[in-house]
Coordinates of C-alpha atoms and ligand atoms in Angstrom, one line a residue:
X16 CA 3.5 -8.5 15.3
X17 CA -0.4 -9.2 14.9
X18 CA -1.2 -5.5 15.5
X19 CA 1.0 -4.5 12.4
X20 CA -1.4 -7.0 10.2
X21 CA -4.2 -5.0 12.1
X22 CA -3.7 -1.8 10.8
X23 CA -3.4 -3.1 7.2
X24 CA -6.5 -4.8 6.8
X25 CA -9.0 -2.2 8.0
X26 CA -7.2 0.5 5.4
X27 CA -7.5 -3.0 2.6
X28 CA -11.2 -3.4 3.5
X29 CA -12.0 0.2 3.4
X30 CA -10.7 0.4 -0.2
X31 CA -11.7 -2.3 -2.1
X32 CA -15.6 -1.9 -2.0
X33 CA -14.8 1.3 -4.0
X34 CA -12.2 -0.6 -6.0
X35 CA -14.9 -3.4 -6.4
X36 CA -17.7 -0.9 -7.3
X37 CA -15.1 0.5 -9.7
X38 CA -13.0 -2.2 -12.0
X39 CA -17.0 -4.2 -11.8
X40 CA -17.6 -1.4 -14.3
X41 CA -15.5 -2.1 -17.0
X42 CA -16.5 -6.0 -17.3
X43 CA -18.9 -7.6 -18.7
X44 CA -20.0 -10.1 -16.3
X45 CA -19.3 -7.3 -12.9
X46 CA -16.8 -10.6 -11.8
X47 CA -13.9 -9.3 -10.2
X48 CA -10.9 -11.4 -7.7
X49 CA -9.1 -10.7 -4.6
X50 CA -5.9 -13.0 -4.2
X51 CA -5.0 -13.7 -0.3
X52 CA -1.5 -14.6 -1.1
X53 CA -0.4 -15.3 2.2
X54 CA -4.0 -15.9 3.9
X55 CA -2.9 -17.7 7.2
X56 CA -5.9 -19.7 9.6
X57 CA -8.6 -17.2 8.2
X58 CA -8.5 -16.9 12.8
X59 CA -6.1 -15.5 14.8
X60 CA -5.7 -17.5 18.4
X61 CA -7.4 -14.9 20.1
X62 CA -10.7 -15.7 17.8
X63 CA -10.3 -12.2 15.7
X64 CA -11.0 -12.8 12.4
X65 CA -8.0 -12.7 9.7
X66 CA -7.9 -11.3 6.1
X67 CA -9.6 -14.3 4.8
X68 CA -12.6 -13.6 6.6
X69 CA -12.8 -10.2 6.4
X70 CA -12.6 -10.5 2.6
X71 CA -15.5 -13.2 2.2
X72 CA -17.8 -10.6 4.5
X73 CA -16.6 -7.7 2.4
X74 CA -17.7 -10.0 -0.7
X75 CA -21.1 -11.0 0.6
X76 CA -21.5 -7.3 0.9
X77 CA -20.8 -6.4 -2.7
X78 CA -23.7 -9.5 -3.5
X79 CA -26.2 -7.1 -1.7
X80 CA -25.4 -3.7 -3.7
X81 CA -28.0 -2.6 -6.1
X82 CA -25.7 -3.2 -8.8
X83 CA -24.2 -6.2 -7.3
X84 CA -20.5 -7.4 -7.8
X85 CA -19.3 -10.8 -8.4
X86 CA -16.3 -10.6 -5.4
X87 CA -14.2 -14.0 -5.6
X88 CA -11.3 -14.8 -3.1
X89 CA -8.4 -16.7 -4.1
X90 CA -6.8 -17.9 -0.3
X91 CA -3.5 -19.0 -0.6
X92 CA -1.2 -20.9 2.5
X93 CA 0.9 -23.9 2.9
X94 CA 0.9 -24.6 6.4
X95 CA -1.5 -27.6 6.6
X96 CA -2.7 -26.7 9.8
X97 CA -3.7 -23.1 9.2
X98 CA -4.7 -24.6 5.6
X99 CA -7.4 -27.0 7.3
X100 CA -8.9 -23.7 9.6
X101 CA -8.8 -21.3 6.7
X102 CA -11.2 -24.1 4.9
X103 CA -13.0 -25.3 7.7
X104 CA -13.5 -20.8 8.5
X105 CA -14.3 -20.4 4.4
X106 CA -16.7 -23.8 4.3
X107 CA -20.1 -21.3 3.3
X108 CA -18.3 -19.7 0.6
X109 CA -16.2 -22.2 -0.8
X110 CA -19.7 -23.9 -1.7
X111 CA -21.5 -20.6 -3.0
X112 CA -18.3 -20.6 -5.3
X113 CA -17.2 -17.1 -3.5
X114 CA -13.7 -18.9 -1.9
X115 CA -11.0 -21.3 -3.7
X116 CA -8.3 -22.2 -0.9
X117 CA -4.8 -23.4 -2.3
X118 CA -2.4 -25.8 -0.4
X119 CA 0.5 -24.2 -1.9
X120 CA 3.4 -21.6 -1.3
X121 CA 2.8 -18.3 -3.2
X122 CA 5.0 -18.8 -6.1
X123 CA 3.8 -22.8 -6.1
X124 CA 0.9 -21.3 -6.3
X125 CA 0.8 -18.6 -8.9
X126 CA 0.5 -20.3 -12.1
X127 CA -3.1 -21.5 -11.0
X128 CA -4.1 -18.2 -9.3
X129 CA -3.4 -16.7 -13.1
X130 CA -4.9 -19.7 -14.7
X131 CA -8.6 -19.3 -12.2
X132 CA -8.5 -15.5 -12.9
X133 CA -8.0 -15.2 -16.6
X134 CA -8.1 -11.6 -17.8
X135 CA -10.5 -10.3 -14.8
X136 CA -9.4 -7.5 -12.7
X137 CA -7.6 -8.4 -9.5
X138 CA -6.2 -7.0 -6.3
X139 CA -3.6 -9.4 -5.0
X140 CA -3.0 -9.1 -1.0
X141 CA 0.9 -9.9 0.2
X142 CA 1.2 -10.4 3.6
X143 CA 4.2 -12.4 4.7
X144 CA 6.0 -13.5 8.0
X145 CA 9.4 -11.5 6.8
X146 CA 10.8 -10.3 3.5
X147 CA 12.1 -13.7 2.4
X148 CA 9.2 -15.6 0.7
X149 CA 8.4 -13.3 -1.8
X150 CA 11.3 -13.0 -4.1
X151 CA 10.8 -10.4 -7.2
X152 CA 11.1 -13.0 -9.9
X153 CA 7.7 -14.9 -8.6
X154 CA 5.7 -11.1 -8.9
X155 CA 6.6 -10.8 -12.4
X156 CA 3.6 -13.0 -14.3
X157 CA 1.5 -10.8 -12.2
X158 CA 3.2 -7.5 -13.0
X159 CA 3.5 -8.1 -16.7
X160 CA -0.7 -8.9 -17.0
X161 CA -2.6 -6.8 -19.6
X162 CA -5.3 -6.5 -17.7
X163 CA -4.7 -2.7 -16.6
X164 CA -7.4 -3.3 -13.4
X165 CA -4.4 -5.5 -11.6
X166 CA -2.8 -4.1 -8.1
X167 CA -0.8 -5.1 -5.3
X168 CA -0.9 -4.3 -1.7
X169 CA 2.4 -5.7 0.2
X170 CA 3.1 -5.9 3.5
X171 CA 7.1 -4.9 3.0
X172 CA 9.5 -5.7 6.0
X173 CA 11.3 -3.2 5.5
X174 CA 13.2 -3.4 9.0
X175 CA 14.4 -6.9 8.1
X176 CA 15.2 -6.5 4.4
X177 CA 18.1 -4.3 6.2
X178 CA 18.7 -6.8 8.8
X179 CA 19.6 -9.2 5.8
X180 CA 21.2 -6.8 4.0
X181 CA 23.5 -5.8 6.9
X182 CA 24.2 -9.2 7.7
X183 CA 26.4 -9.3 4.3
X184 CA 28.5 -6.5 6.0
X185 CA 30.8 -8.6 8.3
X186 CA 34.1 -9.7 7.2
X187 CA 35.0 -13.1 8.1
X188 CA 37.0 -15.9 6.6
X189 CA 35.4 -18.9 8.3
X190 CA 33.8 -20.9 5.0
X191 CA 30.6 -21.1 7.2
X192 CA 30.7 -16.9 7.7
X193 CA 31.4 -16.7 3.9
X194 CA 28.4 -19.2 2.5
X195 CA 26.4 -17.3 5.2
X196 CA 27.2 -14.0 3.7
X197 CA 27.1 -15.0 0.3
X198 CA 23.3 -16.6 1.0
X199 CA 22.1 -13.1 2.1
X200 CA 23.6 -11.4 -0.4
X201 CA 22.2 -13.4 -3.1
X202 CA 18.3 -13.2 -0.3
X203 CA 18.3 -9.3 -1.0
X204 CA 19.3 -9.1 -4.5
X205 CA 16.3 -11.9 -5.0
X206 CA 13.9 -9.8 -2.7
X207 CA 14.6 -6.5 -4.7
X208 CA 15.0 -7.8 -7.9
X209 CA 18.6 -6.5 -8.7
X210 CA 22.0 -6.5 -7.6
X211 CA 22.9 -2.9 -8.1
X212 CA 21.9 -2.4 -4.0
X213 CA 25.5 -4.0 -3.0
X214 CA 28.1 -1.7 -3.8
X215 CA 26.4 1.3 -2.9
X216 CA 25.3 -0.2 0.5
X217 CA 28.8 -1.4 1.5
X218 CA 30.4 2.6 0.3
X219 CA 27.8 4.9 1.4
X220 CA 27.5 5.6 4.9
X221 CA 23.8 5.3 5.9
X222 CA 22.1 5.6 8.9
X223 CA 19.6 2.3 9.7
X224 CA 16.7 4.6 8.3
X225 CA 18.7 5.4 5.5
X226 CA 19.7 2.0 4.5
X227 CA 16.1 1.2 4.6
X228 CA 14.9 3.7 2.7
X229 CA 17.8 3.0 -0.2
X230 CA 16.6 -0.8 -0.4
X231 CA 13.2 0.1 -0.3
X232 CA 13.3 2.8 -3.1
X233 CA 15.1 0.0 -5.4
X234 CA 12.3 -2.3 -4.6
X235 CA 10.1 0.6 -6.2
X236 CA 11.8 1.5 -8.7
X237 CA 11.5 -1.8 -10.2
X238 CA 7.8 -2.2 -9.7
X239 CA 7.1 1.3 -11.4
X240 CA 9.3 -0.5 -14.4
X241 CA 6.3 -2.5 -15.2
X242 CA 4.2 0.7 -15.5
X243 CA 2.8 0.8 -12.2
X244 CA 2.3 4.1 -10.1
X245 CA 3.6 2.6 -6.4
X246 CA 3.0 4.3 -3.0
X247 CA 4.5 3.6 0.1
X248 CA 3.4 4.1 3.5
X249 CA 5.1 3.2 7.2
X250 CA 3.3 1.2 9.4
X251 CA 3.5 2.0 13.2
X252 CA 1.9 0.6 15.7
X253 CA 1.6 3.9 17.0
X254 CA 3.1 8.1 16.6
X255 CA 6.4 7.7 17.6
X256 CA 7.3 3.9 17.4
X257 CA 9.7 2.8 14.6
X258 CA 8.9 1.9 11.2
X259 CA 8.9 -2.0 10.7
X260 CA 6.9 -2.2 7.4
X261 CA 5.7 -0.5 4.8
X262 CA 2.5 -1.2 3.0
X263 CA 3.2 -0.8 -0.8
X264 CA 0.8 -0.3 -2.8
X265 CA 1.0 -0.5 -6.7
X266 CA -1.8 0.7 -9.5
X267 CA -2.2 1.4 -12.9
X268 CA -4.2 4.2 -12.1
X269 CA -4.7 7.6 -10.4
X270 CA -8.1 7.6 -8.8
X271 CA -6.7 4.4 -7.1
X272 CA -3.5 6.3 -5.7
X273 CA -6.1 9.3 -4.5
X274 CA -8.7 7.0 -2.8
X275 CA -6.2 4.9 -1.2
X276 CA -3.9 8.1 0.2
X277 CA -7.5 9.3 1.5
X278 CA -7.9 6.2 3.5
X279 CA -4.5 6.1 4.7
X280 CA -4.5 9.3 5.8
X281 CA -7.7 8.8 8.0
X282 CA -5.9 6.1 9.4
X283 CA -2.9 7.8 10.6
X284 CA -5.5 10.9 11.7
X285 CA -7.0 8.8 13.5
X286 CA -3.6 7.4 15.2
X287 CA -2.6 11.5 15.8
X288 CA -6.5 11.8 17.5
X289 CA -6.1 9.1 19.9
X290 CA -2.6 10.3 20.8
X291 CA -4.5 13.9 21.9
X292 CA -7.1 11.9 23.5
X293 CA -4.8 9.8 25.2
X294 CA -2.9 12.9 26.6
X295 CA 0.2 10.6 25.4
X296 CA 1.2 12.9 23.4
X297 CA 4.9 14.8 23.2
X298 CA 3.5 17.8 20.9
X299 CA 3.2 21.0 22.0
X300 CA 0.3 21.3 19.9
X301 CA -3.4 20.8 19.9
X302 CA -5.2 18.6 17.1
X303 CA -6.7 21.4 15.9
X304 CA -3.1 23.2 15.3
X305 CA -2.1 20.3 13.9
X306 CA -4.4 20.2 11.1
X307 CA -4.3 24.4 10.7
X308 CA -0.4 23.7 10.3
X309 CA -0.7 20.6 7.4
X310 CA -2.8 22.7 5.3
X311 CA -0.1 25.4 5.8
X312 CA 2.5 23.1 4.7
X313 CA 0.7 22.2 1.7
X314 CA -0.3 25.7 0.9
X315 CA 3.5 25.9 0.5
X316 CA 3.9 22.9 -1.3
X317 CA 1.3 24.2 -4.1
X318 CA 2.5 27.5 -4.4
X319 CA 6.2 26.1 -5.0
X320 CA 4.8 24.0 -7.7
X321 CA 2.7 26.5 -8.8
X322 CA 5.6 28.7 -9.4
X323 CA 7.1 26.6 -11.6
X324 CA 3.8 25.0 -13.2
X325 CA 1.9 28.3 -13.8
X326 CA -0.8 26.6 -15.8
X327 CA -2.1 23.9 -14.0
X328 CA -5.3 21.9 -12.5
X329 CA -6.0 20.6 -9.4
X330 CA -5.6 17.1 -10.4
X331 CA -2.1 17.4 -11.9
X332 CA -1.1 19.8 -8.4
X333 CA -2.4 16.4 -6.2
X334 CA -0.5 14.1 -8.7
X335 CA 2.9 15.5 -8.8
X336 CA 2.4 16.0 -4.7
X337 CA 0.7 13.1 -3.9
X338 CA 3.8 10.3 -4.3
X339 CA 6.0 12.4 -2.2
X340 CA 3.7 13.2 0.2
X341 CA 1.9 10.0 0.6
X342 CA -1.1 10.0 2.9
X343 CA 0.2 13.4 4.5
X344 CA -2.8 15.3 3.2
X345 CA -6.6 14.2 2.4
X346 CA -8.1 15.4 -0.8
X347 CA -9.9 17.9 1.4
X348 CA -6.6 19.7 2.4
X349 CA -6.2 19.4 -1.4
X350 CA -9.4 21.2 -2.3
X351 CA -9.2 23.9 0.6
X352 CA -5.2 24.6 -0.4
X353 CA -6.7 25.7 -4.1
X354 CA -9.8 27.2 -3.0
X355 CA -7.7 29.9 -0.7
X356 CA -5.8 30.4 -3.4
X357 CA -8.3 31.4 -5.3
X358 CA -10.1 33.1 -2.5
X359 CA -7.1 35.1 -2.4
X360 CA -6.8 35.6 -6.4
X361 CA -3.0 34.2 -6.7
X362 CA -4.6 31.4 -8.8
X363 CA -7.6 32.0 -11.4
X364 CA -10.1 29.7 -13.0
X365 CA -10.4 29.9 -16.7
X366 CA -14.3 30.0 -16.0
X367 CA -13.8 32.4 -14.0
X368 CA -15.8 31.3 -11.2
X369 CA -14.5 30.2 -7.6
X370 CA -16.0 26.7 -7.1
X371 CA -14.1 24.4 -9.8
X372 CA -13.3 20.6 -10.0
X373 CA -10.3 18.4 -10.7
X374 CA -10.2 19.0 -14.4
X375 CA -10.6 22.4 -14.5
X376 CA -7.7 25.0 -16.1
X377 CA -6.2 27.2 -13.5
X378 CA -3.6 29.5 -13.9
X379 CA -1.2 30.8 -11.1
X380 CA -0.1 34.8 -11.0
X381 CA 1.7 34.3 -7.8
Ligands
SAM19 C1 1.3 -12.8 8.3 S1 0.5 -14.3 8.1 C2 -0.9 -13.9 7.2 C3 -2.0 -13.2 8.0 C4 -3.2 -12.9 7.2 N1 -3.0 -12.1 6.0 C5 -4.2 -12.2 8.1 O1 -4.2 -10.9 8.0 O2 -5.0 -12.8 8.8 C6 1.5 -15.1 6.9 C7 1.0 -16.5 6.5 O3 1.8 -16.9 5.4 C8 2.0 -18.3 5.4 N2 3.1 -18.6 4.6 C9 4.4 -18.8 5.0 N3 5.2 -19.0 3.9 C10 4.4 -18.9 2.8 C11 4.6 -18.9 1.4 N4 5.8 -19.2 0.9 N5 3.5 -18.7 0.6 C12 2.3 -18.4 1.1 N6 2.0 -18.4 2.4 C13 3.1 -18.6 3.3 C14 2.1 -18.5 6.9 O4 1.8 -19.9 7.2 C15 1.2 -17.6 7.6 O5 -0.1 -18.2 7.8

């Protein structure tokens, strides 16, 4: 279980000093705020440091930059025991002002995360035991803020969202079975925000990674209704092993879908180089191939939107890509893909020259 929370963190650290850098811009006072929403004992028992900690170093480091950033941390968790380590672990920062720990459950807890934030930009962090404590209805004050510089990395559990949802499936009339049943029903359509998941799941007949993937595209579909571009991306603990969770991850804007798909995408490189490395591997084929056949795959992918987008840039070719192929390519593959192209005169700059950047008009004659 621990591992999962593993691989999240190190992709969260690596993007928020650019997002800190970035959203410090456009305040006043460069103050920005990082909400742990489920923060746990800041420790885990085998003395690694948890997200709590790893967000109060990646704060001190922002105080060092030339231009420094104001990084706060909101911690939030109700277990009294993990409460007491997470402030005893914070004690430095909690007196520079840097760390507020609250006592609470999430949704107890949200109307005086909002209240200590006001209109700064924030990143909030969700990263539950299960799918069952975060319901849709206590996300919404922070969906519907105005401040446009507001996103949300969860930790979705995917695997047992189904579980739940498949629990609803048996037919019983025991009054126990029934309230049961009825309980889980009423757990999804909380969890997802809607009801319309029922009918469909009960008629259709999905496979367990189609099932997932249904209640998971709901889920998404209802964030995006609150103007958020959302990305999703499986966590494994290695190539190979199932899919348990998915980190989501919703912005209000498109540099933050790009950086993040970079970072995710060195991540899961770096999964397919230790699988070489480890000779564990079940490919037939070498790293190298395997990066020589992705850019293929995208070539393939541009020219089919090409073809139907014939005037174009590189930015909107990477946007109308990038949700469907999330974290399957690195800008790089991105910037190579166009610049064969125009090595190979299918697609033309309007300057006329063959280096260009993102914003640059291009037009495609196949
Ligand atoms: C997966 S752990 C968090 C691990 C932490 N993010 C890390 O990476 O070190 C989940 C934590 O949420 C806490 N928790 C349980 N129910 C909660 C709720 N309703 N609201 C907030 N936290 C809760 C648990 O006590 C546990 O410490």
């Amino acid at each position: 279980m621990v591992s999962l929370f593993k691989k999240v963190i190190p992709i969260q650290g690596k993007y928020l000093k650019p997002f800190s850098a970035k959203v410090a811009s456009i305040t006043s006072n460069r103050e920005i705020f990082c909400i742990d929403c489920f923060a746990g004992a800041a420790r885990y028992e085998d003395e690694k440091e948890g997200s709590p900690l790893m967000l109060a170093t990646l704060s001190d480091a922002c105080s060092q930059w030339q231009v420094p950033v104001t990084f706060k941390i909101i911690n939030v968790e109700p277990n009294l025991e993990n409460f007491l380590s997470l402030e005893s672990e914070t004690q430095s920062w909690i007196q520079k002002g840097i760390v507020t720990n609250i006592n609470k459950k999430f949704n107890e807890a949200v109307p005086e995360i909002l209240s200590k934030i006001g209109n700064a930009p924030a990143l909030f962090f969700i990263d539950p035991f299960g799918p069952t404590s975060v319901y849709f209805s206590h996300l919404l004050p922070i969906l519907r803020r105005s401040q446009s510089a507001t996103e949300l990395i969860v930790n979705f559990d995917t695997d047992g969202l189904q579980r739940i949802a498949d629990a609803t499936q048996s037919k019983s009339d025991n009054p126990k079975t029934v309230k049961a049943i009825s309980t889980n029903i009423q757990n999804v359509t909380e969890i997802i925000g809607r009801s319309d998941w029922l009918t469909k799941y009960q008629s259709a007949n999905f496979s367990t990674q189609d099932k997932q993937k249904f209640l998971l595209s709901l889920y998404i579909e209802n964030l995006m209704k609150f103007g958020y571009a959302v990305a999703t991306y499986a966590i494994r603990e290695a190539l190979g092993k199932a899919t348990k969770y998915h980190l989501i991850y919703c912005t209000r804007h498109n540099d933050g879908i790009f950086l993040m798909n970079d970072f995710i995408f060195e991540e899961e490189n770096s999964m397919l180089s230790d699988h070489f490395e480890n000779r564990m591997t079940l490919f037939p084929t070498s790293f190298d191939d395997e990066n020589e056949n992705r850019r293929k795959e995208l070539s393939l992918l541009v020219q089919s939107f090409l073809k139907e987008n014939t005037k174009t840039t590189r930015k909107q070719i990477k946007h109308n890509l990038i949700f469907e192929h999330f974290a399957q390519f690195h800008s790089k593959d991105y910037r190579t893909v166009v610049q064969e192209l125009i090595a190979s005169e299918k697609l033309h700059a309007s300057h006329g020259k063959k280096r260009i950047n993102d914003d640059e008009s291009l037009t495609y004659s196949g």
